[in-house]
Short mmCIF file of C-alpha atoms in Angstrom, two decimals:
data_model
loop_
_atom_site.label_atom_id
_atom_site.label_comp_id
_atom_site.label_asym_id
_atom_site.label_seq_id
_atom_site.Cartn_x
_atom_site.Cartn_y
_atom_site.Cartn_z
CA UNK A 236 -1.46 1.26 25.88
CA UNK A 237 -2.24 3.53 23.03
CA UNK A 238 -5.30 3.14 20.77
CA UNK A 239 -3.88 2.12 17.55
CA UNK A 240 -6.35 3.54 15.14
CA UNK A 241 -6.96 6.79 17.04
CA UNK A 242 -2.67 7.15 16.83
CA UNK A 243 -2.47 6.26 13.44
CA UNK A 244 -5.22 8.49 11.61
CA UNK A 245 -4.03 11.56 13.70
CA UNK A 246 -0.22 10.35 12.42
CA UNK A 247 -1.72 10.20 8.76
CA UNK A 248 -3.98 13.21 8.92
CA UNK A 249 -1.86 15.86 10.57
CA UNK A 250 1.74 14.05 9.10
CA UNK A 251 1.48 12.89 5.85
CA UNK A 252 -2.27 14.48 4.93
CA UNK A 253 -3.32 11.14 3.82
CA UNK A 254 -6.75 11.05 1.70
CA UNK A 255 -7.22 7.67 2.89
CA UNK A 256 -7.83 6.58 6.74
CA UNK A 257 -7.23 3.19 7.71
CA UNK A 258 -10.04 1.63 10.75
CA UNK A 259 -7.08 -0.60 11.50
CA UNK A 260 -3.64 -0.90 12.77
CA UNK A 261 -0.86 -0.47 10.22
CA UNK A 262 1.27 -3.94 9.22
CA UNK A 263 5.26 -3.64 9.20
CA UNK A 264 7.33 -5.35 6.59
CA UNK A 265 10.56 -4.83 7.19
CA UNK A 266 13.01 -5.65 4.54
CA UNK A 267 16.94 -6.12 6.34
CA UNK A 268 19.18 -6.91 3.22
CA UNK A 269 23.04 -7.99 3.98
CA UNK A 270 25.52 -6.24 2.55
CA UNK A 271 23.99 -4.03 0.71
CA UNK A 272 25.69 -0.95 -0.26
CA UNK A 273 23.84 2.16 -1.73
CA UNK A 274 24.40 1.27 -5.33
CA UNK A 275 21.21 1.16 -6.82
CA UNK A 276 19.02 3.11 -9.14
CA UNK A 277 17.18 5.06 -7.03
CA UNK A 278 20.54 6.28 -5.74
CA UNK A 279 21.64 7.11 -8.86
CA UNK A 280 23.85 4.22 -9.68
CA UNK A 281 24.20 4.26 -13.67
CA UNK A 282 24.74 0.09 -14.21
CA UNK A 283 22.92 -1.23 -10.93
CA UNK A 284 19.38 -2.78 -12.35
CA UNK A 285 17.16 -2.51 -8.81
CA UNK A 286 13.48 -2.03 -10.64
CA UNK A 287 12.01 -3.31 -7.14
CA UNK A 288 13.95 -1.04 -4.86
CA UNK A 289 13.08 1.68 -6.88
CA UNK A 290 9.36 1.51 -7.32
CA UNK A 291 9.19 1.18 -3.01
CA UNK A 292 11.51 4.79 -3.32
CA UNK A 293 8.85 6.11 -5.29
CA UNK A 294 6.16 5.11 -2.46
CA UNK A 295 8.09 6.09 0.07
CA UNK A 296 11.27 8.32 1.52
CA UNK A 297 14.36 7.79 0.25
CA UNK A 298 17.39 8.29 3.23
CA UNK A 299 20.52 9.56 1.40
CA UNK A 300 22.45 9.97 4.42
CA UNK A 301 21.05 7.11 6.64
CA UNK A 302 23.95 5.35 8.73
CA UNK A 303 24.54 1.85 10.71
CA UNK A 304 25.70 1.59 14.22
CA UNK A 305 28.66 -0.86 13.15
CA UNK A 306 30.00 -1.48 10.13
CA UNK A 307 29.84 -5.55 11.30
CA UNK A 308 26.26 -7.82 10.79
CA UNK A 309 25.94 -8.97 14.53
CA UNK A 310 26.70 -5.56 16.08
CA UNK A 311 24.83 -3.69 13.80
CA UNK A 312 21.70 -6.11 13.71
CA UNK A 313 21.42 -6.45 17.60
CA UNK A 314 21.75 -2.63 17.66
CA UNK A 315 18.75 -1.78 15.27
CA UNK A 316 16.58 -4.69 17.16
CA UNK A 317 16.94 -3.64 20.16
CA UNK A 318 17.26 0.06 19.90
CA UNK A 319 20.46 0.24 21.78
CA UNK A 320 23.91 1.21 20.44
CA UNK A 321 26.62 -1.34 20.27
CA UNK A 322 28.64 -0.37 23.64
CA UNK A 323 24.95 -0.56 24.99
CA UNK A 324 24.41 -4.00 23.62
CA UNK A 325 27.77 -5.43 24.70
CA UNK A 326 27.86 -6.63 20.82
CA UNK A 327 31.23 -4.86 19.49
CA UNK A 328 32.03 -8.44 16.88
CA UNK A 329 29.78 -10.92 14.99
CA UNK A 330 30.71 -13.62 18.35
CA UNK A 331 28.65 -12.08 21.35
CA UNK A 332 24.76 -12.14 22.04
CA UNK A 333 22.76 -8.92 23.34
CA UNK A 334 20.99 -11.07 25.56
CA UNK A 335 24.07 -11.89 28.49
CA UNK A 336 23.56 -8.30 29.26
CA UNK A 337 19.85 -7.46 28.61
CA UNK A 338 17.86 -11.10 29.23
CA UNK A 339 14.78 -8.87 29.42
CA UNK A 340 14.78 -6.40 27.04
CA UNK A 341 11.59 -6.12 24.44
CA UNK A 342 12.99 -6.27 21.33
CA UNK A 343 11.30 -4.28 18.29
CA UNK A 344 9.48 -7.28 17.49
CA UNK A 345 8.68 -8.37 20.31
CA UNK A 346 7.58 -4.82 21.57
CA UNK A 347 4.90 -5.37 18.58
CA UNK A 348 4.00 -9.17 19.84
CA UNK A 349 3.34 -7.37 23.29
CA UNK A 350 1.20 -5.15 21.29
CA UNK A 351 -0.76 -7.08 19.90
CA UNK A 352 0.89 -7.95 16.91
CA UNK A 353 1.65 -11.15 14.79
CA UNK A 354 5.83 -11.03 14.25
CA UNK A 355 7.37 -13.61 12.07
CA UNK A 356 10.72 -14.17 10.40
CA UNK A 357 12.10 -15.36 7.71
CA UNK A 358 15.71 -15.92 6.86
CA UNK A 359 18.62 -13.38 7.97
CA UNK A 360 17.52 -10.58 11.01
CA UNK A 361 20.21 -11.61 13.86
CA UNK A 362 23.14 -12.84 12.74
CA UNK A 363 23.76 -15.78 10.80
CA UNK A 364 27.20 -17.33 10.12
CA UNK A 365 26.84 -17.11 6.35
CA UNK A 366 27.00 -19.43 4.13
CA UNK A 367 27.19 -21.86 6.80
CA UNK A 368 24.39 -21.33 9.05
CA UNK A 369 21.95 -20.55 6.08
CA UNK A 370 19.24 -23.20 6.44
CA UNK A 371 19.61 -23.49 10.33
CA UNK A 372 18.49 -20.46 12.94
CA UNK A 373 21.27 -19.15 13.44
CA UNK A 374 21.94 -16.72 16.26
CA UNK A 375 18.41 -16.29 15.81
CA UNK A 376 16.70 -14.48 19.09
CA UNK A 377 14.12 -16.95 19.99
CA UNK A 378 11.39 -14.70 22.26
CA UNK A 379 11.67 -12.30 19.15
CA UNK A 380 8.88 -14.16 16.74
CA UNK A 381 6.13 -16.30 17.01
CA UNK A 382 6.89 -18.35 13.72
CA UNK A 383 10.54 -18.47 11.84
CA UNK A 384 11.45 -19.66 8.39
CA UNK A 385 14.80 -20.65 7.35
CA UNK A 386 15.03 -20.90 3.81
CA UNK A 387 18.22 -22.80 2.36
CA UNK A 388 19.21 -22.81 -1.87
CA UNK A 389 22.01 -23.91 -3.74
CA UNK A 390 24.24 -20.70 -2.65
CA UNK A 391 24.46 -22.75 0.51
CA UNK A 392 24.34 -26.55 -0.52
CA UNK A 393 26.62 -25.59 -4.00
CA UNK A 394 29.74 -24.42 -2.05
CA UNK A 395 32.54 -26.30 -3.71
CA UNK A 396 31.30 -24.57 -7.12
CA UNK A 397 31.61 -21.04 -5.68
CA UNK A 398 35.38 -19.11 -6.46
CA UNK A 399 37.08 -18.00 -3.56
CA UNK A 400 40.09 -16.05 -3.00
CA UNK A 401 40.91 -18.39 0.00
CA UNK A 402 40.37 -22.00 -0.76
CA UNK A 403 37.72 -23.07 1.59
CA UNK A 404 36.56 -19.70 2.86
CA UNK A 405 33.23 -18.11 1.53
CA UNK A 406 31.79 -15.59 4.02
CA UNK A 407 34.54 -13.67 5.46
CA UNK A 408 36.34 -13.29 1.93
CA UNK A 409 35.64 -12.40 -1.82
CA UNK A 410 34.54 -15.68 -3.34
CA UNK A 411 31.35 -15.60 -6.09
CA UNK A 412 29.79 -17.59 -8.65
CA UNK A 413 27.38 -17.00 -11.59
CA UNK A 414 25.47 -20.06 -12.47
CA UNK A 415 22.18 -21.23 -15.00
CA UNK A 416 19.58 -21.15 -12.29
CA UNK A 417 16.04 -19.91 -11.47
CA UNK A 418 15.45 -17.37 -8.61
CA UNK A 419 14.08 -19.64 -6.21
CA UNK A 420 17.12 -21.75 -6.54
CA UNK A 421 18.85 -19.95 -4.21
CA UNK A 422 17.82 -19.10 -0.17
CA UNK A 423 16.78 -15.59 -1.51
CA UNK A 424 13.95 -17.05 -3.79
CA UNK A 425 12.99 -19.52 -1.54
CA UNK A 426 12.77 -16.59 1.63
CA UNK A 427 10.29 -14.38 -0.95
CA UNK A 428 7.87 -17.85 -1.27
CA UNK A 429 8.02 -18.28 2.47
CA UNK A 430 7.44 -14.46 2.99
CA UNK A 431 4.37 -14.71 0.63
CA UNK A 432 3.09 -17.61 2.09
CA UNK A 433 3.20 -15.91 5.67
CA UNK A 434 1.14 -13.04 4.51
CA UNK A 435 -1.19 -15.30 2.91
CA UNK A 436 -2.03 -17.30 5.70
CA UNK A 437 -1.97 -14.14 8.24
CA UNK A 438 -3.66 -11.62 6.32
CA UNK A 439 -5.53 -9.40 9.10
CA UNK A 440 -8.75 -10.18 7.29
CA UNK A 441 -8.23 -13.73 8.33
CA UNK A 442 -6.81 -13.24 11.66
CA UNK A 443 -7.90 -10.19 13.08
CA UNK A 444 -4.50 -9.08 14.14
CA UNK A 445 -1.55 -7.18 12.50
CA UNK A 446 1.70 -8.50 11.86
CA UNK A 447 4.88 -7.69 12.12
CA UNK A 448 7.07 -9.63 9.33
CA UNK A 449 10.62 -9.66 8.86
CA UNK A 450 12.29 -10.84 6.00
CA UNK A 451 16.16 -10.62 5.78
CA UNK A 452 17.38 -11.47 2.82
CA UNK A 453 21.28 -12.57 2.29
CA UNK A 454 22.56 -11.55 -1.01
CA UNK A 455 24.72 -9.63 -1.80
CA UNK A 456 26.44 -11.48 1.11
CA UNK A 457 29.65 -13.17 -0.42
CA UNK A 458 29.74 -16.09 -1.84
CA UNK A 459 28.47 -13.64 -3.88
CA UNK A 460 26.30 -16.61 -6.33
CA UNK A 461 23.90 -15.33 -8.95
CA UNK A 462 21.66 -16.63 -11.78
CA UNK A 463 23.39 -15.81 -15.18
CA UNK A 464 19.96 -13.73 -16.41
CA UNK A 465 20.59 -11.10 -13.63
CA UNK A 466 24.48 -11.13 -14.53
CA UNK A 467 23.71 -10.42 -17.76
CA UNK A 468 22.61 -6.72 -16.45
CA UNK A 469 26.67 -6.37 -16.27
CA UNK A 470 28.87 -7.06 -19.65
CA UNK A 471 32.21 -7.21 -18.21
CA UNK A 472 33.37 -4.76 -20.56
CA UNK A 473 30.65 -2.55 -18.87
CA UNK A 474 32.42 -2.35 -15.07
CA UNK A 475 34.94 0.30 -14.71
CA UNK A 476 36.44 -1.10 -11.09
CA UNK A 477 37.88 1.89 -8.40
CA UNK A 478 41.57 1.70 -8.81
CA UNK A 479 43.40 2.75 -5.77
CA UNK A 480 44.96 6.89 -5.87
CA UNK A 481 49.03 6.63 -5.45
CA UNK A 482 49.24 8.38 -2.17
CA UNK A 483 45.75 8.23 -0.69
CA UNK A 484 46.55 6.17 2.40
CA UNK A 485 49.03 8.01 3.22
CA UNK A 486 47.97 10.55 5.52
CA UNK A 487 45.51 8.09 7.09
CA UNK A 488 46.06 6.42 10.32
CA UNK A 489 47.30 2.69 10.30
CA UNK A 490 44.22 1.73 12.42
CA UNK A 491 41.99 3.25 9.85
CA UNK A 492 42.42 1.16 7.29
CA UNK A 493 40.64 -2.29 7.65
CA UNK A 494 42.83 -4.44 4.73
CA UNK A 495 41.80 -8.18 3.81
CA UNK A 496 44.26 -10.93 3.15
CA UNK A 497 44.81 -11.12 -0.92
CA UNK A 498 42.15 -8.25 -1.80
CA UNK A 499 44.62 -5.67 -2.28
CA UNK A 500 46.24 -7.51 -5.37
CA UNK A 501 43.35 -8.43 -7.02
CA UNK A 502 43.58 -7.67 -10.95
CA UNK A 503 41.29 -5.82 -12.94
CA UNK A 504 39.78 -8.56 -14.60
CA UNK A 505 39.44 -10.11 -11.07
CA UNK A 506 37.79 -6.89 -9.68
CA UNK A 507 35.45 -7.14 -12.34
CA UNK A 508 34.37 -10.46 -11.99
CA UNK A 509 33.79 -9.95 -8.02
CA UNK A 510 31.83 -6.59 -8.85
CA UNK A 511 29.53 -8.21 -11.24
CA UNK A 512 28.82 -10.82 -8.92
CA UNK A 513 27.97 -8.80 -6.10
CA UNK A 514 25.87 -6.72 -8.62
CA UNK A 515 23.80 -9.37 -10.30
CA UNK A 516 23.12 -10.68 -6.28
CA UNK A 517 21.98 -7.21 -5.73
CA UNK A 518 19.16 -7.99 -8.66
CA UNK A 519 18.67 -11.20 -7.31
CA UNK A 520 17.93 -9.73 -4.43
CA UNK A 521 15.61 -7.09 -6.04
CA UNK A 522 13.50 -9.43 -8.11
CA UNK A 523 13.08 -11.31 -4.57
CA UNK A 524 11.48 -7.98 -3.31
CA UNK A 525 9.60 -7.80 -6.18
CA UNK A 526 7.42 -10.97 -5.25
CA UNK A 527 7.33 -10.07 -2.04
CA UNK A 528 5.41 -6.40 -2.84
CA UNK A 529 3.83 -7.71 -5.55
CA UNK A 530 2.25 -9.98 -3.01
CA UNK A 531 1.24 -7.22 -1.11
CA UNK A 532 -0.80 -5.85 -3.56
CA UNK A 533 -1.97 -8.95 -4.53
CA UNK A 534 -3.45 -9.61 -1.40
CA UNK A 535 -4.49 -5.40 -0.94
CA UNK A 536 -2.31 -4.92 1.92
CA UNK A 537 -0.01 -2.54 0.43
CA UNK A 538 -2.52 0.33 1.47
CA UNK A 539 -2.24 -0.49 5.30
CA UNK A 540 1.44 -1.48 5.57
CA UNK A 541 4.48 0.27 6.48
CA UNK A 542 7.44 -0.85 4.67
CA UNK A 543 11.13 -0.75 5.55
CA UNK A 544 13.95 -1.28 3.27
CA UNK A 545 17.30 -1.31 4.75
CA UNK A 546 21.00 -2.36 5.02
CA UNK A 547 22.51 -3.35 8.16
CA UNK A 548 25.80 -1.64 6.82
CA UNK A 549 27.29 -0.50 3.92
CA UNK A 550 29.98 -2.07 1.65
CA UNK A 551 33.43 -1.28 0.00
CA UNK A 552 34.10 -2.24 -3.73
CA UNK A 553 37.89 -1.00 -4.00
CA UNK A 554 37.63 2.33 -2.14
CA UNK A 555 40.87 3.07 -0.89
CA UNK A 556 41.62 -0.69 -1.64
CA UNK A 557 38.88 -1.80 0.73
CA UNK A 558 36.74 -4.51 -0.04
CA UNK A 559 33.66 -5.32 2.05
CA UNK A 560 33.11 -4.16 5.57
CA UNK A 561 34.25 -3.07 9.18
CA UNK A 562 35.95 0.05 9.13
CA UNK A 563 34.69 3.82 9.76
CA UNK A 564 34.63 5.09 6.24
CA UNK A 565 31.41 6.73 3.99
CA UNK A 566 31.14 3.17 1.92
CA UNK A 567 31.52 1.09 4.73
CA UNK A 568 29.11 2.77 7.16
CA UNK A 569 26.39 4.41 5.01
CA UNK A 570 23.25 2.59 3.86
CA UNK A 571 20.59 2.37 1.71
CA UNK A 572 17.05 3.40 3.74
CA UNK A 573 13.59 3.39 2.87
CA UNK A 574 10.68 4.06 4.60
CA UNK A 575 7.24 3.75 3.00
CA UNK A 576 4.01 4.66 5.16
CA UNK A 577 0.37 4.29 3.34
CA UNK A 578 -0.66 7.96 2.47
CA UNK A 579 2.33 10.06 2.34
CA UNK A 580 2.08 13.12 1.31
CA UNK A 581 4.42 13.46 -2.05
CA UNK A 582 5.48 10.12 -1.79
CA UNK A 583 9.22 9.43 -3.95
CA UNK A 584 10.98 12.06 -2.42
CA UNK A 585 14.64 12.25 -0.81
CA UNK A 586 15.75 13.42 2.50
CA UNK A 587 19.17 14.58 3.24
CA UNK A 588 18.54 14.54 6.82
CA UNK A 589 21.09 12.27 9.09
CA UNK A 590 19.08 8.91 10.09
CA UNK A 591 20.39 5.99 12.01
CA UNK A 592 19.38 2.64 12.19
CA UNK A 593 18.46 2.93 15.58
CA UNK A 594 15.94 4.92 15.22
CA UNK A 595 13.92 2.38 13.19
CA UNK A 596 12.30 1.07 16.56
CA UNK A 597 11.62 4.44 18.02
CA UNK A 598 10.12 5.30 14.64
CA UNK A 599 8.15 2.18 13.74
CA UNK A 600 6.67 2.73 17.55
CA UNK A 601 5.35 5.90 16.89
CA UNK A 602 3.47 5.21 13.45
CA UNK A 603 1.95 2.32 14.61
CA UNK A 604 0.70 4.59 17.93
CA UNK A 605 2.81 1.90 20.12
CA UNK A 606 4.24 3.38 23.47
CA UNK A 607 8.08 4.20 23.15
CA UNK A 608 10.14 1.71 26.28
CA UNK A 609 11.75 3.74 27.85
CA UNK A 610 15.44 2.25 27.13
CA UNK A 611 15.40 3.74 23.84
CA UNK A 612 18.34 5.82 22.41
CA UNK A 613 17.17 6.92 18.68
CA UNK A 614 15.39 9.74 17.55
CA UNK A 615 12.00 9.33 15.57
CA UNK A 616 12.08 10.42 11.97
CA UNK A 617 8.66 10.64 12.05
CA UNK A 618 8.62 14.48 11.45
CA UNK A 619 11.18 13.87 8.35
CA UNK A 620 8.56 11.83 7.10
CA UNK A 621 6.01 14.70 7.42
CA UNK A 622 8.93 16.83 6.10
CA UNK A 623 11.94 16.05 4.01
CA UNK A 624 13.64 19.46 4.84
CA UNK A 625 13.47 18.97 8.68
CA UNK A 626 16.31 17.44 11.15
CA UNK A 627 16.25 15.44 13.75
CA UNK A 628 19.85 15.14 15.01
CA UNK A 629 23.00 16.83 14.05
CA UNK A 630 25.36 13.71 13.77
CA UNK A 631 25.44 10.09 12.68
CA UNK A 632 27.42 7.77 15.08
CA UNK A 633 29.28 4.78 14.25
CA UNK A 634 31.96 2.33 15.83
CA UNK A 635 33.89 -0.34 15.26
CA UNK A 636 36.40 -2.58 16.83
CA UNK A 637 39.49 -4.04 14.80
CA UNK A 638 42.17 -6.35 15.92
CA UNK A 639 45.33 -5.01 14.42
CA UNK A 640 49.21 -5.56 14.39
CA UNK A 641 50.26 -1.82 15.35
CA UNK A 642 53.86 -0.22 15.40
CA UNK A 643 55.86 -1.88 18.29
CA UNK A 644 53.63 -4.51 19.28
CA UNK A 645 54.56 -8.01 18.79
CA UNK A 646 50.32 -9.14 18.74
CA UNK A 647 47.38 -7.87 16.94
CA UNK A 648 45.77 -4.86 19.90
CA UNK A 649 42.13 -4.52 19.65
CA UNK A 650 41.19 -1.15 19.08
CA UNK A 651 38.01 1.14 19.24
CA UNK A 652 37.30 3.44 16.49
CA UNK A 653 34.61 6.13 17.11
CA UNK A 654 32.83 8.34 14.17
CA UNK A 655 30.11 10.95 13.96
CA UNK A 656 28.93 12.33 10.14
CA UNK A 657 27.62 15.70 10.32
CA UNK A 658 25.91 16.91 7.36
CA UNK A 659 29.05 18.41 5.71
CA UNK A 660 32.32 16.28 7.67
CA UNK A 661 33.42 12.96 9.30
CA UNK A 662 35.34 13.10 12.36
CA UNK A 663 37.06 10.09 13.53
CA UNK A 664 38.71 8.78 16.73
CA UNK A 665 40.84 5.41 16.84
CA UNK A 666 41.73 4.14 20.65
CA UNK A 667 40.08 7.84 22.12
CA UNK A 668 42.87 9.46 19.55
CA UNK A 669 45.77 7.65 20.73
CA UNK A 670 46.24 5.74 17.21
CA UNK A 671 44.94 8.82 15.27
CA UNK A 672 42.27 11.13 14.04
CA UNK A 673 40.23 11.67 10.70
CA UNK A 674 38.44 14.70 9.49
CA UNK A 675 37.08 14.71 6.39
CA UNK A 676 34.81 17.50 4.71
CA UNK A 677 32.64 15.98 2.02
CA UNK A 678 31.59 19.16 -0.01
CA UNK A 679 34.93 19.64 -1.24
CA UNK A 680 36.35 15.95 -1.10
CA UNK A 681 33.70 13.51 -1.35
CA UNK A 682 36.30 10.41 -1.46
CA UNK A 683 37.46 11.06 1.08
CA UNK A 684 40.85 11.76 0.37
CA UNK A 685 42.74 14.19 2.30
CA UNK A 686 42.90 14.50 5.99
CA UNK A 687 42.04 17.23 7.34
CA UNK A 688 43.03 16.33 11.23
CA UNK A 689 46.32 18.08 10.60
CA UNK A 690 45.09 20.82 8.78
CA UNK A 691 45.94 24.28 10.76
CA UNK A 692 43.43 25.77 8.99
CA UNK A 693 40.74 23.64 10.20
CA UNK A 694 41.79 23.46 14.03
CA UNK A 695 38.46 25.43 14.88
CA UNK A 696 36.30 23.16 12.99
CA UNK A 697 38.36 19.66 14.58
CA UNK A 698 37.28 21.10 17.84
CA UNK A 699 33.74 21.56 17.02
CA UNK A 700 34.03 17.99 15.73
CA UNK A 701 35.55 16.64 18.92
CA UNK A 702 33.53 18.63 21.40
CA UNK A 703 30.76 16.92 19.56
CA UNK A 704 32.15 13.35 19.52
CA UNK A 705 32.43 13.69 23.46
CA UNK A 706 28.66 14.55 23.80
CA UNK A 707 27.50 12.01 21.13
CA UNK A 708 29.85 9.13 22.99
CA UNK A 709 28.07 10.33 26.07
CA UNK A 710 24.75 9.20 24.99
CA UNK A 711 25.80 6.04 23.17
CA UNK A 712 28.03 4.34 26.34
#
């Protein structure tokens, strides 16, 4: 085993030139979020109000192009915990647990636990059937955590309040509700006062160790329910919804496009209502992390503890006449990532450099001067956090598997889809090309709408693309 301390103060020294040296081992917070998609002020969203986000950005590194394995919770959360990708896992759906293929695997936590670390949870880090199994632990991996806390509010016990666009249906579907309520009402509030209270009564002052916490919060999850002051962040009048372009699915493979029963004849005023929902959960959320770091500093941790604010995927507001998740596009696949280390050098900077969510464990490992197992498949950003400028891999991979009702068929066929994002283009494979290709080159189109697969003036760049598909599948099978 590494020497901690020795690890760390070279890491902060040589790295991030701290002024500051820490005699003891850094804590991890890491903040996993559901839903969340990359609206929010730091990213330069113009309505989004995310005060809390922002001020970590500004102690941290903002990822602008950081991607998730799987556009799906279960797939996406098992990959980042266990520092696999999804065909590694054996998790390609939300049913399926990581376990029946690796029963012995040290999972990021429990990689810390091994290291000497206290790792606790609190609400949403495996998947959860949500709203349902809010309250309960879920698909919760047990050897993962010493202690667990399921909070439960009234976005769980409140259901028959909540709007839906299928009666009876809240997770899988648009359904939302804005209601006169406090923050910790809801299982968001009630996760911050259980976070707080486990870094009160595990300080490292107290306890002598340091802990790993997790605390997954749910919103902007649908039912998308919200106190009324955070809604009032978004007037109605003030939400300009993405309208669908006449003609923009047209050149795009049938597999590609991921649609939802009823969301693609939603009206405006409907669109509006569902977007300022899932915008005042977003501040929910936000004031939620707001305790949280405010308890950090309260209790003077904030100067020995590396925080981590992520997404497990991204999220579709109308795009293309998507809504939510699962399919292989920039909203859907792209998300939010920060990284905040004590003593960065020019903390509140961006990076443009392609990041995965697998390489959290790899990453975490190597600033907290942990050996790296040996099974994992992520790169370290740890010299992007030295450096903004500098690169650590040349492509993003996601997948995803759909069940869909092709051409011929009388059934839905479960199908594959494969996509890498270099810096400048997405290429993507459905069924290894037999249902279609995408290529999409997101200096000149950044909505991603024309298809460039066809193009005969782009054959030399699709081959590039597919040359490096093959090489990046390699590594993630």
């Amino acid at each position: 085993m590494h020497d901690n301390t020795t690890v760390f103060r070279l890491f902060l020294l040589l790295i991030l030139a701290a002024p500051a040296i820490h005699a003891a081992p850094p804590n991890v917070l890491l903040i996993a979020v559901d839903d969340l998609n990359a609206d929010l002020g730091c990213y330069g969203h113009p309505l989004v109000h995310s005060p809390n986000v922002d001020r970590l950005a500004k102690r941290g590194l903002r990822f602008d192009k950081a991607y998730c394995q799987y556009p799906v919770c279960n797939p996406s959360r098992s990959s980042f915990m266990t520092g696999l990708y999804p065909e590694q896992t054996g998790v390609l759906s939300n049913a399926g647990n990581f376990r029946d293929k690796h029963p012995k695997l040290a999972t990021l936590s429990q990689h810390f636990m091994k290291h000497g670390y206290f790792a606790a949870r609190v609400g949403k880090i495996y998947h959860y059937g949500v709203p349902l199994q809010i309250g309960t632990d879920g698909e919760d991996d047990k050897p993962s955590w010493h202690k667990v806390v399921n909070p439960i509010g009234i976005d769980r016990v409140e259901l028959d309040a909540v709007t839906s666009l299928r009666k009876g249906s809240y997770g899988g579907t648009l359904s939302w509700r804005i209601v006169d309520s406090k923050d910790e009402d809801h299982t968001d509030g009630q996760g911050a006062l259980a976070a707080i209270k486990l870094l009160e009564e595990n300080h490292p002052d107290k306890t002598g160790k340091p802990f790993f916490l997790a605390v997954g919060f749910y919103r902007p999850h649908t039912p998308y329910v919200a106190p009324t002051h955070h809604a009032k962040h978004y007037p109605l009048s003030k939400i300009n919804p993405v309208l669908e372009k006449p003609g923009d699915r047209d050149d795009i493979p049938l597999a590609a496009l991921h649609d939802r029963p009823n969301q693609r004849e939603l009206t405006v005023e409907q669109k509006r209502e569902v977007i300022q929902a899932y915008y005042a959960s977003t501040t929910l959320m936000d004031a939620c992390l707001g305790r949280v770091l405010d308890a950090l500093d309260r209790l003077k941790l904030t100067d020995n503890t590396i925080v981590v604010f992520i997404s497990d995927h991204g999220y579709h507001l109308g795009h293309k006449g998507l809504w939510q998740k699962s399919d292989l596009f920039e909203g859907s696949d792209r998300v939010p990532m920060i990284i905040s280390v004590p003593g960065m050098k020019n903390p509140g900077q961006s990076t443009a450099s392609l990041a995965e969510l697998v390489d959290l464990y790899p990453t975490l490992s190597d600033l907290c001067g942990l050996p790296k197992p040996d099974h994992l498949k992520g790169h370290s950003l740890v010299k992007v956090l030295g450096n903004p400028k500098a690169t650590v891999r040349e492509a993003a991979f996601t997948v995803t598997r759909i069940r869909k009702r092709m051409p011929g068929q009388k059934g839905r066929e479960r199908l594959l889809g494969h996509t890498i994002r270099t810096k400048r283009y997405r290429y993507t494979e459905w069924a290894d090309r037999k249902h279609g290709t995408e290529l999409y080159d997101y200096d000149d189109d950044p909505e991603e709408i024309i298809n460039l697969a066809k193009s005969s003036s782009h054959k030399d760049i699709l081959k590039r693309m597919q040359t490096l598909m093959q090489s990046t599948r390699n590594h993630t099978k």
